[in-house]
Short mmCIF file of C-alpha atoms and ligand atoms in Angstrom, two decimals:
data_model
loop_
_atom_site.label_atom_id
_atom_site.label_comp_id
_atom_site.label_asym_id
_atom_site.label_seq_id
_atom_site.Cartn_x
_atom_site.Cartn_y
_atom_site.Cartn_z
CA MET A 1 37.08 60.27 111.75
CA THR A 2 34.72 57.30 113.09
CA ALA A 3 35.46 54.67 115.53
CA THR A 4 35.42 51.78 112.59
CA THR A 5 38.03 53.88 110.39
CA ALA A 6 40.21 55.65 113.24
CA LYS A 7 43.62 55.04 114.15
CA TYR A 8 44.51 54.20 117.40
CA LEU A 9 47.53 54.05 119.59
CA VAL A 10 47.88 52.83 123.14
CA THR A 11 51.09 54.29 125.25
CA GLY A 12 52.73 52.06 127.96
CA ALA A 13 51.96 48.91 125.85
CA SER A 14 54.60 46.54 127.01
CA GLY A 15 53.07 47.24 130.25
CA GLN A 16 50.75 44.84 131.85
CA LEU A 17 47.61 47.07 131.11
CA GLY A 18 48.85 47.93 127.99
CA ALA A 19 49.12 44.73 126.64
CA LEU A 20 45.55 43.89 127.49
CA ALA A 21 44.28 47.23 126.08
CA ILE A 22 46.01 46.17 122.74
CA ASP A 23 44.28 42.35 123.19
CA ALA A 24 40.89 44.09 123.76
CA LEU A 25 41.18 46.59 121.09
CA LEU A 26 41.96 43.64 118.57
CA LYS A 27 38.86 42.34 119.35
CA LYS A 28 37.20 45.41 117.97
CA VAL A 29 38.96 46.91 115.04
CA PRO A 30 41.76 45.45 112.65
CA ALA A 31 45.22 45.42 113.70
CA SER A 32 45.98 48.11 110.99
CA GLN A 33 44.47 50.51 112.83
CA VAL A 34 46.27 49.83 116.12
CA VAL A 35 49.57 51.43 116.86
CA ALA A 36 51.56 50.44 120.37
CA LEU A 37 53.60 53.07 121.81
CA VAL A 38 56.61 51.32 123.99
CA ARG A 39 60.00 53.16 124.93
CA ARG A 40 62.25 50.05 124.71
CA ALA A 41 62.80 48.85 121.03
CA GLU A 42 63.35 45.44 122.65
CA ALA A 43 59.65 45.23 124.00
CA ALA A 44 58.20 45.54 120.20
CA ALA A 45 58.57 41.90 119.21
CA PRO A 46 55.49 40.42 121.17
CA LEU A 47 53.69 43.37 120.08
CA GLU A 48 54.36 43.07 116.68
CA ALA A 49 53.43 39.39 116.48
CA LYS A 50 49.88 40.53 117.19
CA GLY A 51 50.37 42.43 114.00
CA VAL A 52 50.25 46.05 115.47
CA GLU A 53 52.65 48.63 114.49
CA VAL A 54 54.75 49.54 117.18
CA ARG A 55 56.30 53.10 117.53
CA ILE A 56 58.95 53.76 120.04
CA GLY A 57 58.67 57.08 122.46
CA ASP A 58 59.55 58.06 125.80
CA TYR A 59 57.58 60.28 128.06
CA THR A 60 60.55 62.21 128.56
CA ASP A 61 61.21 63.15 125.02
CA VAL A 62 58.22 65.35 123.36
CA ALA A 63 59.66 65.17 119.92
CA ALA A 64 59.45 61.85 119.82
CA LEU A 65 56.25 61.36 121.12
CA GLU A 66 55.14 63.94 118.56
CA LYS A 67 56.60 61.90 115.74
CA ALA A 68 54.92 58.57 117.58
CA PHE A 69 51.49 60.05 117.55
CA ALA A 70 51.70 61.38 113.88
CA GLY A 71 48.13 60.16 112.26
CA ILE A 72 46.65 59.00 115.25
CA ASP A 73 43.00 59.79 115.90
CA ARG A 74 42.28 58.03 119.11
CA LEU A 75 45.15 57.95 121.95
CA LEU A 76 44.71 55.40 125.05
CA LEU A 77 47.53 57.54 127.15
CA ILE A 78 48.53 54.93 130.19
CA SER A 79 49.80 56.49 133.16
CA SER A 80 53.46 56.49 133.52
CA SER A 81 54.89 54.05 136.28
CA GLU A 82 57.65 56.74 137.26
CA VAL A 83 55.70 57.94 140.45
CA GLY A 84 57.18 61.42 141.05
CA GLN A 85 57.96 62.08 137.24
CA ARG A 86 54.29 61.44 136.03
CA ALA A 87 52.84 64.64 135.83
CA ALA A 88 55.82 66.28 133.69
CA GLN A 89 55.87 63.03 131.71
CA HIS A 90 52.22 63.22 131.17
CA LYS A 91 52.54 67.00 130.21
CA ASN A 92 54.82 65.75 127.35
CA ALA A 93 52.83 63.55 126.14
CA VAL A 94 49.66 65.90 126.05
CA ASP A 95 51.62 68.48 124.47
CA ALA A 96 52.97 65.89 121.65
CA ALA A 97 49.23 64.91 121.25
CA LYS A 98 48.18 68.74 120.66
CA LYS A 99 51.15 69.21 118.02
CA ALA A 100 50.48 65.83 116.37
CA GLY A 101 46.88 66.61 116.00
CA VAL A 102 45.44 63.78 118.00
CA GLY A 103 41.57 63.94 118.08
CA PHE A 104 40.84 62.22 121.43
CA ILE A 105 42.79 61.17 124.50
CA ALA A 106 41.82 58.59 127.08
CA TYR A 107 43.62 58.72 129.95
CA THR A 108 44.06 56.53 133.20
CA SER A 109 43.83 58.33 136.27
CA ILE A 110 42.87 57.06 139.85
CA LEU A 111 39.42 56.54 141.35
CA HIS A 112 37.65 59.80 142.56
CA ALA A 113 40.91 61.72 141.58
CA ASP A 114 39.34 64.95 142.21
CA THR A 115 38.64 64.03 145.99
CA SER A 116 41.31 61.01 146.84
CA PRO A 117 43.34 61.48 149.68
CA LEU A 118 45.97 59.13 148.08
CA SER A 119 49.43 61.08 147.40
CA LEU A 120 49.17 58.93 144.66
CA ALA A 121 46.09 61.39 143.14
CA VAL A 122 48.25 64.25 143.21
CA GLU A 123 49.85 63.67 139.97
CA HIS A 124 46.61 62.44 138.27
CA ARG A 125 44.96 65.77 139.15
CA GLU A 126 47.76 67.64 137.78
CA THR A 127 47.49 65.59 134.28
CA GLU A 128 43.44 66.04 134.39
CA ALA A 129 44.02 69.98 134.59
CA GLN A 130 46.46 69.47 131.84
CA LEU A 131 43.75 67.58 129.82
CA ALA A 132 41.37 69.96 130.33
CA ALA A 133 43.28 73.17 129.65
CA SER A 134 44.77 71.31 126.32
CA ALA A 135 41.94 71.63 124.21
CA ILE A 136 41.86 68.31 122.97
CA PRO A 137 38.74 66.33 123.45
CA TYR A 138 39.62 64.15 126.27
CA ALA A 139 37.81 61.16 128.82
CA LEU A 140 39.00 60.49 132.28
CA LEU A 141 39.09 56.77 132.94
CA ARG A 142 39.54 57.10 137.06
CA ASN A 143 40.69 53.44 137.42
CA GLY A 144 40.27 51.99 141.26
CA TRP A 145 42.71 49.14 142.33
CA TYR A 146 43.65 46.26 140.02
CA THR A 147 42.52 43.09 142.42
CA GLU A 148 46.72 42.16 141.27
CA ASN A 149 47.94 44.82 143.47
CA LYS A 150 47.02 42.67 146.48
CA THR A 151 47.14 39.21 145.06
CA GLY A 152 50.87 39.86 144.46
CA SER A 153 51.76 39.22 148.24
CA ILE A 154 49.79 35.94 148.38
CA ALA A 155 52.93 33.88 148.81
CA PRO A 156 54.25 35.61 151.84
CA ALA A 157 50.85 35.88 153.67
CA VAL A 158 50.53 32.13 153.25
CA GLU A 159 53.99 31.42 154.26
CA HIS A 160 53.99 33.87 157.27
CA GLY A 161 49.90 33.07 158.29
CA ALA A 162 49.82 37.20 158.19
CA TYR A 163 48.72 39.70 155.67
CA PRO A 164 50.15 43.28 157.09
CA GLY A 165 48.29 46.19 156.11
CA ALA A 166 47.22 49.70 157.35
CA ALA A 167 43.75 49.80 155.74
CA GLY A 168 41.85 49.09 158.77
CA ASP A 169 38.50 47.59 157.65
CA GLY A 170 38.29 50.08 154.39
CA ARG A 171 36.53 48.50 151.99
CA ILE A 172 38.61 48.26 148.18
CA SER A 173 36.25 47.85 144.93
CA SER A 174 38.51 45.93 143.01
CA ALA A 175 38.81 44.40 139.47
CA PRO A 176 41.18 42.89 137.38
CA ARG A 177 43.39 44.74 134.92
CA ALA A 178 41.90 43.19 131.99
CA ASP A 179 38.39 44.45 133.20
CA TYR A 180 40.01 48.10 133.45
CA ALA A 181 41.67 47.58 129.64
CA GLU A 182 38.33 46.63 128.46
CA ALA A 183 36.53 49.45 129.61
CA ALA A 184 39.00 52.02 128.15
CA VAL A 185 38.60 50.26 124.53
CA ALA A 186 34.90 50.61 125.11
CA VAL A 187 35.41 54.31 125.67
CA LEU A 188 38.07 54.76 122.97
CA THR A 189 36.39 52.88 120.27
CA ALA A 190 32.64 54.69 121.37
CA ASP A 191 30.80 56.05 118.30
CA THR A 192 30.23 59.07 119.77
CA LEU A 193 32.92 60.28 122.25
CA GLU A 194 32.08 62.34 125.06
CA ASN A 195 34.55 65.40 125.68
CA GLY A 196 35.33 65.63 129.30
CA ALA A 197 33.51 62.45 130.20
CA VAL A 198 34.55 61.15 133.70
CA TYR A 199 34.36 57.44 134.59
CA GLU A 200 34.75 56.59 138.00
CA LEU A 201 35.89 52.81 137.35
CA ALA A 202 36.01 50.00 140.33
CA GLY A 203 34.71 46.27 140.55
CA ASP A 204 31.07 45.54 141.45
CA THR A 205 32.07 43.62 144.64
CA SER A 206 34.38 45.19 147.17
CA PHE A 207 36.56 43.64 150.34
CA SER A 208 37.91 44.73 153.33
CA MET A 209 41.78 43.36 153.98
CA GLN A 210 39.95 40.87 156.65
CA ASP A 211 37.83 39.79 153.99
CA PHE A 212 40.74 39.55 151.87
CA ALA A 213 42.64 37.31 154.24
CA ASP A 214 39.67 35.04 154.92
CA ALA A 215 39.61 34.05 151.11
CA ILE A 216 43.47 33.41 151.08
CA ALA A 217 42.68 31.16 154.14
CA GLN A 218 40.00 29.53 152.38
CA ALA A 219 41.42 28.71 149.15
CA ALA A 220 45.14 28.06 150.63
CA GLY A 221 43.46 25.73 153.30
CA LYS A 222 45.80 27.63 155.87
CA PRO A 223 44.95 30.48 158.23
CA VAL A 224 45.76 33.85 157.07
CA ALA A 225 45.05 36.45 159.62
CA TYR A 226 44.92 40.26 158.55
CA ALA A 227 47.63 42.35 160.55
CA ASP A 228 46.42 45.79 160.68
CA MET A 229 49.36 48.35 162.03
CA SER A 230 49.49 52.24 161.95
CA GLU A 231 50.41 53.57 158.71
CA ALA A 232 54.11 54.68 160.29
CA ASP A 233 54.59 50.97 161.38
CA TYR A 234 53.51 49.60 158.07
CA ALA A 235 55.94 51.88 155.79
CA ALA A 236 58.73 50.81 158.09
CA MET A 237 57.74 46.92 157.79
CA LEU A 238 57.74 47.33 154.44
CA GLU A 239 61.32 49.26 154.26
CA GLY A 240 62.29 46.11 156.94
CA VAL A 241 61.53 43.96 154.14
CA GLY A 242 63.38 45.68 151.31
CA LEU A 243 61.28 48.05 149.94
CA PRO A 244 63.14 51.41 149.15
CA ALA A 245 61.64 54.15 151.52
CA PRO A 246 59.61 56.33 148.78
CA ILE A 247 57.76 53.43 147.61
CA ALA A 248 57.20 52.00 150.86
CA ALA A 249 55.67 55.47 152.24
CA MET A 250 53.52 55.57 148.98
CA LEU A 251 51.91 51.86 149.79
CA ALA A 252 51.22 52.81 153.48
CA ASP A 253 49.77 56.29 152.51
CA SER A 254 47.61 54.15 150.18
CA ASP A 255 46.29 51.95 152.68
CA ALA A 256 45.73 55.23 155.02
CA GLY A 257 43.51 56.49 152.14
CA THR A 258 41.89 53.11 151.88
CA ALA A 259 41.08 53.27 155.56
CA LYS A 260 39.34 56.37 154.66
CA GLY A 261 37.29 54.90 151.90
CA ALA A 262 39.38 56.27 149.06
CA LEU A 263 38.97 52.89 147.18
CA GLU A 264 35.51 52.26 147.76
CA ASP A 265 32.93 53.03 144.64
CA ASN A 266 29.45 51.35 144.29
CA SER A 267 28.64 53.08 140.96
CA LYS A 268 29.21 50.23 138.87
CA THR A 269 30.55 52.31 135.58
CA LEU A 270 32.99 49.62 134.96
CA SER A 271 30.20 46.79 134.23
CA ASP A 272 28.01 49.34 132.91
CA LEU A 273 31.01 49.96 130.41
CA ILE A 274 31.87 46.41 129.67
CA GLY A 275 28.25 44.99 129.64
CA ARG A 276 29.26 42.49 132.17
CA PRO A 277 29.52 42.15 135.77
CA THR A 278 32.95 42.50 136.59
CA THR A 279 35.52 39.56 137.81
CA PRO A 280 34.79 38.85 141.42
CA TRP A 281 37.87 39.83 143.39
CA SER A 282 37.22 36.31 145.26
CA GLU A 283 37.78 34.57 141.77
CA THR A 284 41.15 36.33 141.32
CA VAL A 285 42.07 35.38 144.76
CA ALA A 286 41.07 31.72 143.97
CA GLU A 287 42.88 31.87 140.96
CA ALA A 288 46.43 33.46 142.66
CA VAL A 289 46.46 30.42 145.21
CA LYS A 290 45.96 27.83 142.90
CA GLN A 291 48.75 29.21 140.61
CA GLN A 292 50.69 29.86 143.75
CA LYS A 293 50.00 26.40 144.95
CA ALA A 294 51.28 24.88 141.61
CA ALA A 295 54.52 26.78 141.37
N1 NAP B 301 45.12 51.29 139.47
C1 NAP B 301 46.04 50.53 140.02
O1 NAP B 301 45.33 49.87 140.92
C2 NAP B 301 47.23 50.83 139.57
C3 NAP B 301 48.18 49.81 140.16
C4 NAP B 301 49.59 50.44 139.65
C5 NAP B 301 49.97 51.27 138.65
N2 NAP B 301 48.77 51.80 138.14
C6 NAP B 301 49.07 52.93 137.38
O2 NAP B 301 48.41 52.47 135.87
C7 NAP B 301 49.87 52.19 134.78
C8 NAP B 301 49.74 50.90 134.02
O3 NAP B 301 49.69 49.72 134.79
P1 NAP B 301 50.51 48.58 134.77
O4 NAP B 301 49.98 47.36 135.64
O5 NAP B 301 50.35 48.21 133.29
O6 NAP B 301 51.95 48.89 135.08
P2 NAP B 301 53.45 48.54 134.41
O7 NAP B 301 53.09 47.07 133.90
O8 NAP B 301 54.45 48.90 135.15
O9 NAP B 301 53.71 49.22 132.95
C9 NAP B 301 53.92 50.49 132.99
C10 NAP B 301 54.04 51.14 131.58
O10 NAP B 301 54.51 52.64 131.47
C11 NAP B 301 55.51 52.38 130.73
N3 NAP B 301 56.41 53.70 130.98
C12 NAP B 301 56.99 53.92 132.35
N4 NAP B 301 57.76 55.06 132.01
C13 NAP B 301 57.62 55.44 130.87
C14 NAP B 301 58.64 56.45 130.19
N5 NAP B 301 59.38 57.18 130.63
N6 NAP B 301 58.00 56.54 129.02
C15 NAP B 301 57.35 55.82 128.23
N7 NAP B 301 56.67 54.71 128.75
C16 NAP B 301 56.92 54.63 130.40
C17 NAP B 301 56.39 51.02 131.09
O11 NAP B 301 57.20 50.68 129.96
P3 NAP B 301 58.54 49.87 130.10
O12 NAP B 301 58.24 48.55 129.64
O13 NAP B 301 59.46 50.07 129.22
O14 NAP B 301 58.95 49.86 131.64
C18 NAP B 301 55.13 50.20 130.71
O15 NAP B 301 54.85 49.98 129.44
C19 NAP B 301 50.74 52.18 135.84
O16 NAP B 301 51.80 52.68 135.08
C20 NAP B 301 50.54 53.03 137.00
O17 NAP B 301 50.74 54.41 136.46
C21 NAP B 301 47.67 51.80 138.38
#
């Protein structure tokens, strides 16, 4: 099955990365070759409006997934957002893909999954091993941080004049979701699929959280300082503003890993795949501040 005749399916299509991947895919192949997987029937309408077929399946339901994957040649498996249940859910997806005879899986993992100190990497390593054992040809899209992970907290940072964290002077090579979506589609639609390929995907430029706070301050025209603290203090602070303890711990752990360099990558694999420089983080910050001012 060639790239031009293959039937493609994107999981997590109701999510932010999934929707962008569908859009990127539609720039490469006709809508008749694109299937979107969602778990909630009410999520179908915006995708159907794009002309793609929508199938329903939850990562917890192997039978539904097997049915949804029928006739699919190339699958973009977007990792589940249900941290702690992901390894089991992804195994269901891989098992279902095997039963359905899917020809290729591209999986969204995490940057440097094999060596990453982040607790989030544990389940990705499990899924990478499941794929390697599946005998289905596959590629690993080891995504670095979305710039949007950090721009989401711009409003309180501007309000309080401080951006808290535990990342020290660790650098983050981020790119917006749209760049990762485009890269995923480049791998999925390649003429020649390379089984077992590993792509360490990250932005061309990186920032420390001090750089990030400075960029917010500049765009907002107000002072914003980076307030660095210990991992434990940051987790406690996040709990204090209402985050559930496991989420607070996961975010603080990710920052501690950032301090160790876990989210820095200078390979430029992402820009190579998309054939253009990645969108600079400072541009995404400036745009987010602009939108926040207008809100
Ligand atoms: N690289 C990074 O910086 C970064 C940051 C955050 C997350 N991630 C990972 O990247 C993935 C995509 O990111 P995103 O921003 O697009 O996340 P998102 O907007 O939260 O989308 C997650 C998608 O997964 C679907 N999903 C969750 N549980 C499912 C289940 N049990 N069965 C079937 N589908 C399920 C969601 O469906 P519903 O719409 O029904 O909820 C949604 O479509 C995340 O899920 C997470 O694994 C990466």
